[in-house]
Coordinates of C-alpha atoms and ligand atoms in Angstrom, one line a residue:
M1 CA 71.6 -49.8 -33.8
E2 CA 71.3 -53.5 -32.8
Y3 CA 68.4 -54.1 -30.4
P4 CA 66.8 -57.1 -28.8
K5 CA 64.0 -58.6 -30.8
I6 CA 62.0 -59.3 -27.6
L7 CA 61.7 -57.9 -24.2
K8 CA 60.5 -60.6 -21.8
A9 CA 57.7 -59.8 -19.5
P10 CA 57.6 -58.8 -16.7
I11 CA 59.6 -55.8 -17.8
G12 CA 61.0 -53.3 -15.2
K13 CA 59.6 -53.2 -11.7
H14 CA 55.9 -53.5 -11.2
S15 CA 54.9 -51.9 -8.0
V16 CA 51.3 -52.8 -8.6
K17 CA 49.5 -55.9 -10.0
P18 CA 48.6 -55.1 -13.6
N19 CA 44.8 -54.7 -14.2
L20 CA 45.0 -57.1 -17.2
E21 CA 46.5 -60.2 -15.5
N22 CA 46.1 -62.8 -18.2
Y23 CA 45.7 -61.7 -21.7
E24 CA 44.5 -65.0 -23.2
K25 CA 42.0 -65.6 -20.5
I26 CA 40.5 -62.1 -20.6
R27 CA 40.4 -62.2 -24.4
Q28 CA 38.3 -65.4 -24.4
E29 CA 35.9 -64.2 -21.6
F30 CA 35.7 -60.5 -22.6
S31 CA 32.3 -58.9 -23.1
W32 CA 31.6 -55.2 -23.6
D33 CA 28.2 -55.8 -21.9
Q34 CA 30.1 -57.0 -18.8
V35 CA 32.5 -54.0 -18.9
S36 CA 29.6 -51.5 -19.3
K37 CA 28.1 -52.8 -16.0
E38 CA 31.0 -51.2 -14.1
L39 CA 29.8 -47.8 -15.2
D40 CA 26.9 -45.6 -13.7
W41 CA 24.2 -45.8 -16.3
F42 CA 21.0 -43.7 -15.9
D43 CA 19.1 -46.8 -17.2
S44 CA 19.8 -49.6 -19.6
D45 CA 19.8 -47.2 -22.6
H46 CA 20.9 -43.8 -21.2
I47 CA 24.4 -42.8 -20.3
N48 CA 26.3 -39.4 -20.4
I49 CA 30.1 -39.2 -20.7
G50 CA 30.2 -36.1 -18.5
H51 CA 28.4 -37.8 -15.8
I52 CA 30.5 -41.0 -16.1
A53 CA 33.8 -39.0 -16.0
I54 CA 33.0 -36.8 -13.1
D55 CA 29.7 -36.9 -11.2
A56 CA 29.6 -40.7 -10.9
H57 CA 32.5 -40.4 -8.5
L58 CA 30.7 -38.1 -6.2
K59 CA 28.9 -40.9 -4.5
T60 CA 32.2 -42.5 -3.6
E61 CA 35.3 -41.6 -1.7
R62 CA 36.7 -40.2 -4.8
R63 CA 34.5 -37.1 -4.3
D64 CA 37.3 -35.0 -2.8
K65 CA 40.1 -36.6 -4.7
K66 CA 42.0 -34.4 -7.1
A67 CA 40.9 -35.0 -10.6
L68 CA 43.0 -32.3 -12.4
I69 CA 46.2 -30.6 -11.4
W70 CA 47.1 -27.9 -13.9
E71 CA 50.4 -26.1 -14.3
S72 CA 50.7 -23.2 -16.5
T73 CA 53.8 -22.3 -18.6
K74 CA 54.5 -19.6 -15.9
G75 CA 54.4 -22.2 -13.1
Q76 CA 51.0 -21.2 -11.7
I77 CA 49.2 -24.2 -10.3
E78 CA 45.3 -24.8 -10.2
E79 CA 43.8 -28.0 -8.6
F80 CA 40.3 -29.4 -9.0
T81 CA 38.7 -32.2 -7.2
F82 CA 36.1 -34.4 -8.8
A83 CA 33.5 -32.4 -6.7
D84 CA 35.0 -29.1 -8.1
L85 CA 34.8 -30.2 -11.7
A86 CA 31.2 -31.4 -11.1
R87 CA 30.2 -28.1 -9.8
L88 CA 32.0 -26.1 -12.4
S89 CA 30.8 -28.2 -15.3
N90 CA 27.3 -27.9 -13.9
R91 CA 27.7 -24.1 -14.0
F92 CA 28.9 -24.2 -17.6
A93 CA 26.0 -26.5 -18.6
N94 CA 23.6 -23.9 -17.0
V95 CA 25.4 -21.1 -19.1
L96 CA 24.8 -23.1 -22.2
S97 CA 21.3 -24.1 -21.7
Q98 CA 20.1 -20.9 -20.2
E99 CA 22.1 -18.1 -21.7
L100 CA 23.0 -19.7 -25.0
N101 CA 20.0 -21.8 -25.8
I102 CA 22.0 -24.9 -26.4
K103 CA 19.9 -27.9 -27.0
K104 CA 20.7 -31.6 -27.3
G105 CA 22.8 -32.3 -30.4
D106 CA 24.0 -28.6 -30.9
R107 CA 27.7 -28.3 -31.6
V108 CA 29.8 -26.3 -29.1
F109 CA 33.5 -25.8 -30.4
F110 CA 36.5 -25.1 -28.3
F111 CA 39.5 -23.1 -29.7
L112 CA 41.7 -22.7 -26.6
D113 CA 45.1 -23.4 -25.2
R114 CA 45.4 -26.1 -22.7
V115 CA 43.8 -24.3 -19.8
P116 CA 41.5 -25.7 -17.2
E117 CA 38.4 -24.0 -18.8
I118 CA 38.6 -26.3 -21.8
F119 CA 38.1 -29.3 -19.5
I120 CA 35.3 -27.7 -17.7
G121 CA 33.7 -26.4 -21.0
I122 CA 33.9 -29.9 -22.6
L123 CA 32.4 -31.6 -19.5
G124 CA 29.6 -29.0 -19.2
T125 CA 28.7 -29.3 -22.9
L126 CA 28.3 -33.1 -22.7
K127 CA 26.2 -32.7 -19.5
A128 CA 24.0 -30.3 -21.3
G129 CA 23.5 -32.8 -24.2
G130 CA 25.7 -30.9 -26.7
I131 CA 28.2 -32.2 -29.1
I132 CA 31.9 -31.1 -28.3
G133 CA 34.3 -30.1 -31.1
P134 CA 37.8 -29.3 -29.8
L135 CA 40.2 -27.5 -32.2
F136 CA 43.9 -27.4 -31.8
S137 CA 44.9 -23.9 -30.8
A138 CA 47.8 -23.8 -33.3
F139 CA 45.2 -23.8 -36.2
G140 CA 45.1 -20.8 -38.4
P141 CA 41.9 -19.2 -39.7
E142 CA 41.3 -21.5 -42.6
A143 CA 41.6 -24.7 -40.6
V144 CA 39.1 -23.3 -38.0
K145 CA 36.7 -22.1 -40.7
D146 CA 36.6 -25.4 -42.5
R147 CA 35.8 -27.3 -39.4
M148 CA 33.3 -24.8 -37.9
A149 CA 31.5 -24.2 -41.1
D150 CA 31.1 -27.9 -41.8
S151 CA 29.8 -28.7 -38.3
R152 CA 27.6 -25.6 -38.3
A153 CA 28.7 -25.0 -34.7
K154 CA 26.5 -22.7 -32.6
V155 CA 28.9 -21.7 -30.0
L156 CA 32.7 -21.2 -29.9
M157 CA 34.6 -21.0 -26.6
T158 CA 38.0 -19.2 -27.1
S159 CA 40.2 -16.5 -25.8
S160 CA 40.6 -12.9 -27.0
A161 CA 44.0 -13.7 -28.5
L162 CA 42.9 -16.7 -30.4
K163 CA 39.6 -14.9 -31.5
K164 CA 41.9 -12.2 -33.0
K165 CA 43.8 -14.8 -34.9
I166 CA 40.7 -16.0 -36.7
A167 CA 38.8 -12.7 -36.8
E168 CA 38.7 -12.7 -40.6
I169 CA 36.8 -15.9 -41.0
L170 CA 34.2 -15.3 -38.3
P171 CA 31.7 -13.4 -40.6
E172 CA 31.8 -16.6 -42.8
L173 CA 30.1 -18.7 -40.1
P174 CA 26.4 -18.0 -40.3
D175 CA 25.5 -20.7 -37.8
L176 CA 27.8 -19.3 -35.1
E177 CA 25.5 -17.5 -32.7
R178 CA 27.8 -16.6 -29.8
I179 CA 31.4 -16.5 -28.7
V180 CA 32.3 -17.3 -25.1
I181 CA 35.6 -15.6 -24.1
V182 CA 37.8 -17.1 -21.4
Q183 CA 39.3 -14.0 -20.0
R184 CA 41.9 -15.2 -17.4
G185 CA 42.4 -11.6 -16.3
K186 CA 42.5 -10.1 -19.9
E187 CA 40.1 -7.5 -21.2
M188 CA 37.1 -8.5 -23.4
S189 CA 37.6 -7.0 -26.9
D190 CA 34.1 -7.3 -28.1
P191 CA 31.0 -6.4 -25.9
E192 CA 28.9 -8.8 -27.9
D193 CA 30.7 -11.8 -26.7
L194 CA 29.9 -13.6 -23.5
S195 CA 32.6 -13.5 -20.7
Y196 CA 33.1 -17.0 -19.4
E197 CA 34.0 -15.7 -16.1
E198 CA 31.0 -13.5 -15.7
A199 CA 28.6 -16.0 -17.0
M200 CA 30.0 -18.6 -14.7
A201 CA 29.6 -16.3 -11.7
R202 CA 26.0 -15.9 -12.5
A203 CA 25.3 -19.7 -13.1
S204 CA 23.9 -22.1 -10.5
D205 CA 26.0 -24.9 -9.1
S206 CA 23.3 -27.5 -9.8
F207 CA 22.3 -29.0 -13.0
E208 CA 20.5 -32.1 -13.9
T209 CA 22.7 -33.9 -16.5
F210 CA 20.9 -34.5 -19.7
R211 CA 19.9 -38.2 -20.0
T212 CA 21.4 -38.7 -23.3
S213 CA 20.9 -42.1 -24.9
K214 CA 23.9 -44.2 -25.5
E215 CA 23.7 -43.5 -29.2
D216 CA 23.3 -39.8 -29.0
Y217 CA 26.2 -37.9 -30.6
A218 CA 28.7 -36.5 -28.1
I219 CA 32.1 -35.8 -29.7
M220 CA 33.4 -34.6 -33.0
H221 CA 37.1 -34.6 -34.1
Y222 CA 38.1 -33.6 -37.5
T223 CA 40.5 -35.8 -39.3
S224 CA 42.2 -35.5 -42.7
G225 CA 41.9 -37.8 -45.6
T226 CA 43.6 -38.0 -49.1
T227 CA 41.0 -35.9 -50.8
G228 CA 38.6 -33.2 -49.8
K229 CA 38.5 -31.1 -46.7
P230 CA 38.8 -32.6 -43.2
K231 CA 35.9 -34.8 -42.1
G232 CA 34.2 -34.7 -38.7
A233 CA 34.3 -38.2 -37.1
V234 CA 31.4 -38.4 -34.7
H235 CA 31.3 -40.5 -31.5
V236 CA 28.4 -41.2 -29.2
H237 CA 28.0 -41.3 -25.5
N238 CA 28.5 -45.1 -25.5
A239 CA 32.1 -44.5 -26.5
V240 CA 33.0 -44.1 -22.9
I241 CA 32.8 -47.8 -22.3
G242 CA 35.8 -48.0 -24.7
H243 CA 37.7 -45.2 -23.1
Y244 CA 37.1 -46.7 -19.6
A245 CA 38.2 -50.3 -20.5
T246 CA 41.2 -49.4 -22.4
A247 CA 42.4 -46.7 -19.9
K248 CA 42.1 -49.5 -17.3
N249 CA 43.7 -52.3 -19.1
V250 CA 46.1 -50.7 -21.5
L251 CA 47.2 -47.7 -19.6
D252 CA 46.9 -49.8 -16.5
L253 CA 45.6 -47.0 -14.4
H254 CA 45.4 -47.7 -10.7
E255 CA 43.6 -45.7 -8.0
E256 CA 46.9 -44.0 -6.6
D257 CA 48.3 -43.1 -10.0
I258 CA 49.3 -39.7 -11.1
Y259 CA 48.7 -39.8 -14.8
W260 CA 50.1 -37.5 -17.5
C261 CA 48.8 -37.5 -21.1
T262 CA 50.8 -35.1 -23.2
A263 CA 48.3 -34.9 -26.1
D264 CA 46.4 -31.7 -26.8
P265 CA 42.6 -31.7 -26.2
G266 CA 42.3 -30.7 -29.9
W267 CA 43.1 -34.3 -30.9
V268 CA 41.2 -37.5 -30.1
T269 CA 44.0 -38.7 -27.7
G270 CA 43.5 -35.4 -25.7
T271 CA 39.8 -36.2 -25.1
S272 CA 39.7 -40.1 -25.0
Y273 CA 42.8 -40.4 -22.8
G274 CA 43.3 -36.8 -21.6
M275 CA 39.8 -36.7 -20.0
F276 CA 37.3 -39.5 -20.4
G277 CA 39.5 -42.7 -20.0
P278 CA 41.4 -41.6 -16.9
W279 CA 38.5 -39.8 -15.3
S280 CA 35.9 -42.6 -15.8
N281 CA 38.5 -44.6 -13.8
G282 CA 38.6 -41.9 -11.1
I283 CA 42.2 -41.1 -11.7
T284 CA 44.2 -37.9 -10.9
Q285 CA 45.6 -36.3 -13.9
V286 CA 48.3 -33.6 -14.4
V287 CA 48.2 -31.3 -17.2
Y288 CA 51.0 -29.0 -18.4
E289 CA 49.8 -26.0 -20.3
G290 CA 52.9 -25.7 -22.5
G291 CA 54.3 -27.7 -25.5
F292 CA 57.4 -29.8 -25.7
S293 CA 60.6 -28.9 -23.8
A294 CA 62.8 -31.8 -22.6
K295 CA 63.8 -30.0 -19.4
R296 CA 60.3 -28.8 -18.6
W297 CA 58.9 -32.2 -19.1
Y298 CA 61.4 -33.9 -16.8
T299 CA 60.9 -31.3 -14.3
F300 CA 57.1 -31.8 -14.6
I301 CA 57.4 -35.5 -14.0
E302 CA 59.7 -35.0 -11.0
R303 CA 57.5 -32.3 -9.5
W304 CA 54.2 -34.2 -9.7
K305 CA 55.7 -37.7 -9.3
V306 CA 54.0 -38.8 -12.4
T307 CA 53.5 -42.7 -12.3
V308 CA 51.8 -43.4 -15.8
W309 CA 52.9 -41.3 -18.8
Y310 CA 51.2 -41.5 -22.2
T311 CA 53.0 -39.6 -25.0
A312 CA 54.0 -39.9 -28.7
P313 CA 56.9 -41.1 -30.7
T314 CA 58.1 -37.7 -32.0
A315 CA 58.3 -36.4 -28.4
I316 CA 60.2 -39.5 -27.3
R317 CA 62.6 -39.1 -30.3
M318 CA 63.1 -35.4 -29.3
L319 CA 63.8 -36.6 -25.7
M320 CA 66.3 -39.0 -27.1
K321 CA 68.0 -36.2 -29.0
A322 CA 68.2 -34.1 -25.9
G323 CA 70.6 -36.7 -24.5
D324 CA 70.8 -39.6 -22.1
E325 CA 72.4 -37.4 -19.3
L326 CA 69.6 -35.0 -19.0
P327 CA 67.0 -37.4 -17.3
G328 CA 69.9 -38.4 -14.8
Q329 CA 69.5 -34.8 -13.4
F330 CA 66.1 -35.4 -12.3
N331 CA 64.4 -37.9 -9.9
L332 CA 62.1 -39.8 -12.3
E333 CA 61.8 -42.8 -10.0
S334 CA 58.0 -42.3 -9.7
L335 CA 57.5 -43.5 -13.3
R336 CA 55.9 -46.8 -13.4
Y337 CA 54.4 -47.3 -16.8
L338 CA 55.0 -45.7 -20.1
C339 CA 52.9 -45.7 -23.3
S340 CA 53.0 -44.2 -26.8
V341 CA 50.6 -43.6 -29.6
G342 CA 50.1 -41.7 -32.9
E343 CA 52.8 -42.8 -35.2
P344 CA 55.3 -45.6 -35.7
L345 CA 57.4 -46.1 -32.6
N346 CA 60.9 -47.2 -33.7
P347 CA 62.4 -50.0 -31.8
E348 CA 65.4 -47.9 -30.7
A349 CA 62.9 -45.6 -28.8
V350 CA 61.3 -48.6 -27.0
I351 CA 64.8 -49.8 -25.9
W352 CA 65.9 -46.2 -25.0
G353 CA 62.9 -46.0 -22.6
A354 CA 64.0 -49.3 -21.0
S355 CA 67.6 -48.1 -20.6
V356 CA 67.0 -44.5 -19.4
F357 CA 63.8 -44.9 -17.3
G358 CA 64.2 -48.6 -16.5
K359 CA 61.0 -49.3 -18.4
P360 CA 60.2 -49.4 -22.1
F361 CA 57.5 -47.4 -23.9
H362 CA 54.4 -49.6 -24.6
D363 CA 53.2 -48.8 -28.1
N364 CA 49.6 -48.8 -29.0
W365 CA 47.6 -48.2 -32.1
W366 CA 44.2 -46.6 -32.8
Q367 CA 42.8 -43.6 -34.8
T368 CA 40.3 -40.9 -34.6
E369 CA 37.7 -43.1 -36.1
T370 CA 38.1 -46.0 -33.8
G371 CA 37.8 -43.6 -30.7
A372 CA 39.8 -45.8 -28.4
I373 CA 42.9 -48.1 -28.4
M374 CA 42.5 -51.1 -30.6
I375 CA 45.9 -52.8 -30.6
A376 CA 48.4 -52.5 -27.7
N377 CA 51.3 -53.8 -25.7
Y378 CA 50.3 -54.8 -22.1
P379 CA 52.4 -54.8 -18.9
I380 CA 52.0 -58.6 -18.6
Q381 CA 53.2 -59.4 -22.2
D382 CA 56.5 -59.6 -23.8
I383 CA 57.3 -56.7 -26.1
K384 CA 58.5 -57.1 -29.6
P385 CA 60.1 -53.6 -30.3
G386 CA 58.6 -52.3 -33.5
S387 CA 55.3 -54.0 -32.9
M388 CA 52.1 -52.1 -31.9
G389 CA 51.2 -55.1 -29.9
R390 CA 48.1 -57.4 -29.8
P391 CA 44.3 -56.7 -30.2
F392 CA 42.5 -55.3 -27.2
P393 CA 40.2 -57.9 -25.7
G394 CA 36.8 -57.5 -27.5
I395 CA 38.5 -56.1 -30.7
T396 CA 39.1 -58.2 -33.8
P397 CA 41.5 -56.7 -36.3
G398 CA 42.6 -58.5 -39.5
I399 CA 45.0 -58.1 -42.3
L400 CA 43.1 -58.4 -45.6
D401 CA 44.0 -58.3 -49.2
D402 CA 42.1 -56.0 -51.6
D403 CA 39.3 -58.6 -52.0
F404 CA 38.8 -58.8 -48.3
N405 CA 40.4 -62.2 -47.7
E406 CA 42.3 -62.5 -44.5
L407 CA 46.0 -62.9 -45.1
P408 CA 48.3 -65.3 -43.2
P409 CA 51.0 -64.0 -40.8
G410 CA 53.9 -62.2 -42.4
I411 CA 52.0 -60.9 -45.3
E412 CA 51.4 -57.2 -45.5
G413 CA 47.8 -56.1 -46.2
N414 CA 45.0 -53.7 -45.2
L415 CA 44.5 -53.3 -41.6
C416 CA 40.7 -53.8 -40.9
V417 CA 38.7 -54.1 -37.7
K418 CA 35.4 -56.1 -37.3
P419 CA 32.6 -53.7 -36.3
P420 CA 31.0 -52.8 -34.0
W421 CA 32.7 -51.7 -30.8
P422 CA 31.5 -49.0 -28.3
S423 CA 33.7 -46.1 -29.4
M424 CA 33.6 -46.8 -33.1
F425 CA 32.7 -43.5 -35.0
R426 CA 29.0 -43.4 -36.1
T427 CA 29.3 -41.1 -39.0
Y428 CA 31.4 -38.5 -40.7
W429 CA 29.4 -35.3 -40.0
G430 CA 27.2 -34.7 -43.1
K431 CA 29.0 -37.3 -45.1
E432 CA 27.2 -40.5 -44.5
E433 CA 28.2 -42.0 -47.9
M434 CA 31.8 -41.5 -47.2
Y435 CA 31.3 -43.1 -43.8
Q436 CA 29.6 -46.1 -45.3
S437 CA 32.5 -46.5 -47.8
R438 CA 34.9 -47.3 -44.9
F439 CA 32.9 -50.5 -44.3
K440 CA 33.0 -53.5 -46.6
N441 CA 32.4 -57.2 -46.3
G442 CA 31.8 -56.9 -42.6
W443 CA 35.0 -55.0 -41.9
Y444 CA 36.0 -51.4 -41.1
I445 CA 38.9 -50.3 -43.3
T446 CA 41.3 -48.3 -41.3
G447 CA 43.4 -46.9 -44.2
D448 CA 46.6 -48.2 -42.7
K449 CA 48.8 -51.1 -44.2
A450 CA 50.0 -53.6 -41.6
K451 CA 51.0 -57.2 -41.0
K452 CA 50.9 -59.6 -38.2
D453 CA 53.0 -62.4 -36.9
K454 CA 52.2 -66.0 -35.7
E455 CA 51.7 -64.8 -32.2
G456 CA 49.2 -62.2 -33.2
Y457 CA 51.4 -59.2 -32.7
F458 CA 50.7 -56.5 -35.3
Y459 CA 53.2 -54.3 -37.2
F460 CA 52.5 -51.0 -38.8
V461 CA 53.8 -50.8 -42.4
S462 CA 52.4 -47.5 -43.9
R463 CA 49.3 -45.5 -44.7
A464 CA 47.3 -47.0 -47.6
D465 CA 46.6 -43.4 -48.8
D466 CA 48.4 -40.2 -49.3
V467 CA 47.8 -38.7 -45.8
I468 CA 50.9 -37.4 -44.1
N469 CA 51.6 -38.2 -40.5
T470 CA 53.9 -35.4 -39.3
A471 CA 54.8 -35.6 -35.6
G472 CA 51.6 -37.6 -35.0
H473 CA 49.4 -35.0 -36.8
L474 CA 47.6 -36.2 -39.9
V475 CA 47.8 -33.7 -42.6
G476 CA 45.7 -34.0 -45.8
P477 CA 47.7 -33.1 -48.8
F478 CA 44.6 -31.7 -50.5
E479 CA 44.1 -29.3 -47.7
V480 CA 47.6 -28.0 -48.0
E481 CA 47.5 -27.9 -51.9
S482 CA 44.3 -25.9 -51.7
I483 CA 45.9 -23.2 -49.6
L484 CA 49.1 -23.2 -51.7
I485 CA 47.3 -22.4 -54.9
E486 CA 45.7 -19.5 -53.2
H487 CA 49.1 -17.9 -52.8
P488 CA 49.4 -15.3 -55.6
A489 CA 52.6 -16.8 -57.1
V490 CA 51.5 -20.4 -57.1
A491 CA 50.1 -22.0 -60.2
E492 CA 49.9 -25.6 -59.2
A493 CA 50.9 -27.6 -56.1
G494 CA 51.5 -31.2 -55.1
V495 CA 52.2 -32.2 -51.6
I496 CA 53.7 -35.3 -50.2
G497 CA 55.2 -36.6 -46.9
K498 CA 59.0 -36.8 -46.8
P499 CA 60.7 -39.1 -44.4
D500 CA 62.2 -37.4 -41.3
Q501 CA 64.2 -38.8 -38.5
I502 CA 62.3 -37.1 -35.7
A503 CA 58.8 -36.2 -37.0
M504 CA 58.6 -39.4 -39.0
E505 CA 57.4 -37.4 -42.0
V506 CA 57.5 -33.7 -43.0
V507 CA 55.3 -31.9 -45.5
K508 CA 57.1 -31.3 -48.8
A509 CA 55.5 -29.2 -51.6
F510 CA 56.2 -29.3 -55.2
V511 CA 55.2 -26.0 -56.7
S512 CA 55.0 -24.5 -60.2
L513 CA 54.8 -20.8 -60.4
K514 CA 52.6 -18.4 -62.4
E515 CA 54.0 -16.3 -65.3
G516 CA 56.1 -13.5 -64.0
Y517 CA 57.3 -15.2 -60.8
E518 CA 60.7 -16.6 -60.3
P519 CA 61.8 -19.2 -57.7
S520 CA 63.8 -17.6 -54.9
E521 CA 64.5 -18.4 -51.3
D522 CA 62.3 -15.3 -50.3
L523 CA 59.4 -16.7 -52.2
Q524 CA 59.8 -20.0 -50.6
H525 CA 59.7 -18.4 -47.1
D526 CA 56.7 -16.3 -48.1
I527 CA 54.8 -19.4 -49.3
Q528 CA 55.7 -21.4 -46.1
K529 CA 54.6 -18.5 -43.9
F530 CA 51.3 -18.2 -45.9
V531 CA 50.4 -21.9 -45.2
M532 CA 51.5 -21.6 -41.6
K533 CA 49.3 -18.6 -40.9
R534 CA 46.2 -20.0 -42.7
L535 CA 46.3 -23.7 -41.7
S536 CA 48.9 -24.5 -39.0
S537 CA 52.7 -24.9 -38.5
A538 CA 52.4 -28.8 -38.8
A539 CA 50.7 -28.3 -42.3
A540 CA 53.2 -25.8 -43.5
P541 CA 55.7 -27.4 -46.0
R542 CA 59.1 -27.7 -44.4
E543 CA 60.4 -28.0 -47.9
I544 CA 59.3 -26.4 -51.2
E545 CA 60.6 -27.5 -54.5
F546 CA 59.9 -25.3 -57.6
I547 CA 59.2 -27.3 -60.7
D548 CA 58.1 -26.3 -64.2
S549 CA 55.0 -28.5 -64.2
L550 CA 53.5 -31.2 -62.0
P551 CA 52.9 -34.8 -63.2
K552 CA 49.2 -35.2 -63.8
T553 CA 46.8 -38.0 -64.9
R554 CA 45.0 -37.4 -68.2
S555 CA 42.0 -36.4 -66.1
G556 CA 44.1 -33.6 -64.5
K557 CA 44.7 -35.1 -61.1
I558 CA 48.2 -34.4 -59.6
M559 CA 50.1 -37.7 -59.2
R560 CA 51.5 -37.5 -55.8
R561 CA 52.7 -41.1 -56.1
L562 CA 55.2 -40.0 -58.8
L563 CA 56.3 -37.0 -56.8
K564 CA 57.0 -39.3 -53.9
A565 CA 58.7 -41.9 -55.9
K566 CA 60.9 -39.2 -57.4
E567 CA 61.7 -37.8 -54.0
L568 CA 62.6 -41.1 -52.6
G569 CA 64.5 -42.3 -55.7
L570 CA 62.1 -45.3 -56.1
P571 CA 60.9 -46.9 -59.3
L572 CA 58.1 -44.7 -60.8
G573 CA 55.7 -47.8 -61.2
D574 CA 52.7 -47.7 -63.5
T575 CA 52.7 -44.4 -65.4
S576 CA 50.2 -45.4 -68.1
T577 CA 47.6 -42.9 -66.8
L578 CA 50.1 -40.1 -66.9
E579 CA 49.3 -37.1 -69.0
E580 CA 51.4 -36.8 -72.1
D581 CA 53.3 -33.6 -72.8
Ligands
AMP601 P1 44.6 -39.9 -35.9 O1 43.4 -40.3 -36.5 O2 45.0 -38.5 -36.1 O3 44.7 -40.4 -34.5 O4 45.8 -40.7 -36.6 C1 45.6 -42.1 -36.7 C2 46.7 -42.7 -37.6 O5 48.1 -42.5 -37.0 C3 46.7 -44.2 -37.9 O6 45.6 -44.5 -38.8 C4 48.0 -44.5 -38.2 O7 48.3 -44.3 -39.5 C5 48.8 -43.6 -37.3 N1 49.2 -44.3 -36.0 C6 48.5 -44.2 -34.8 N2 49.1 -44.9 -33.9 C7 50.2 -45.6 -34.5 C8 51.1 -46.5 -34.1 N3 51.2 -46.9 -32.8 N4 52.0 -47.0 -34.9 C9 52.0 -46.5 -36.2 N5 51.1 -45.6 -36.7 C10 50.1 -45.2 -35.8

């Protein structure tokens, strides 16, 4: 498809003055210290994200403003003001500190669907000084075990149905002291667990928020790499400065906005921009419990008159697939500003937004480790479809060669960012050496390849490693390979990302079988189901190819690069380290 190379600002109608009015000027004058003064600190060193997101507004007119409007898949609606969330998170903080003996720095994990209790639980944990660890509810037992065992979480908040799904791994978590069950009208299955509803009913409304220091750990999100199990990227309370500033200036949130972030709280977008960014700005958010459905989504936007919408490229491509006529059946006039993150946003999707909604999607780039948006398109700037935009003021990204020399515009290299910034991760939990290895010569190495143009617009090129980005979910090939080889029929496995029109990449596995097993469609389905059940549907190979043996280095490492080159019909490159038959 032919598309314009530039969309000149201002694009679409702007019913409000953008918060970031002059990019160059703000970039020059920007200081994180200055921004941090807009937040309600306890003193110059102490701040708590739970307080900033919710309680800080109680002294203002926002006290009785709606903070969260939740709609269930069945159409049930629950609404919470900032005062309600303050009171309920206080209760949960009391439950944690009085009934569950949670102390500063203890890990509290969440394995829940997108229900209001996850928001209350997370806010309460932060207020009590704990570290939150949200897990995607589609995870299988193995994925949950890896993360909870590594973090040595003390408390898990879940539902009876989700607990049942992971029951087999619970005995393997010696540090897990107690499970809190969100009942929502359902029976408790185990009397040893704590009922959320019963504990909340006993707890007091008042709680004195823990005066965490700005460098105290607050948030853990697990992220996948090329090798090894997922690593817990740890963020501190100071990160909220980044959430606040970017939500204000990139998502352009204004007092009257109705904001919808489609990300699940299990991922970093779901906490940074599904909780802390918008709420630290005192914004009303709407949350839909369910997953993707074009019709449901348009209905949701129409019903709640969503003004700012933050979503992801795969969802946009699925909406495109659902057709251009469908949005015309809804009144989507309320939409004012659209943003996207998580994977490359193809130029066609940017233009499609402009033609269907009268405004394009504004792409932005960041990752679990950066904690907040680093590169973005802004309302006052021209959009170059296909570009992630320009650096956020206060952030200095660079394109570097392998010797850490900055490369000129137009040349591809490693995307790096100059540390520090407030929301930068502070460690990988228990893996300090690995954390340190991400910093060299005064740069943080993001693991992405990119380039920039003369005007400072950045373009994503690819991952520098083997990590697969499928529908915005990072999948570590090692994680999938380790599960595959646990299947009784599988001898060896190699996993790659295969290009896909909608999800950008899907997981493809090359598998060699043990003696006595023959390739068949049934076996293929069985292996797929095995991974889906143990890890998650995103990680389950969409395709399985049976091969006699996998290409390996002489040291026995599977050469995914070769599998990928073969799959894509590309030159095989340097094969000098390849094992000889
Ligand atoms: P995660 O840590 O799961 O949030 O994934 C971060 C990774 O997703 C980045 O390192 C990129 O590889 C990819 N990513 C995020 N945003 C974008 C974007 N706007 N364009 C291209 N890739 C992106």
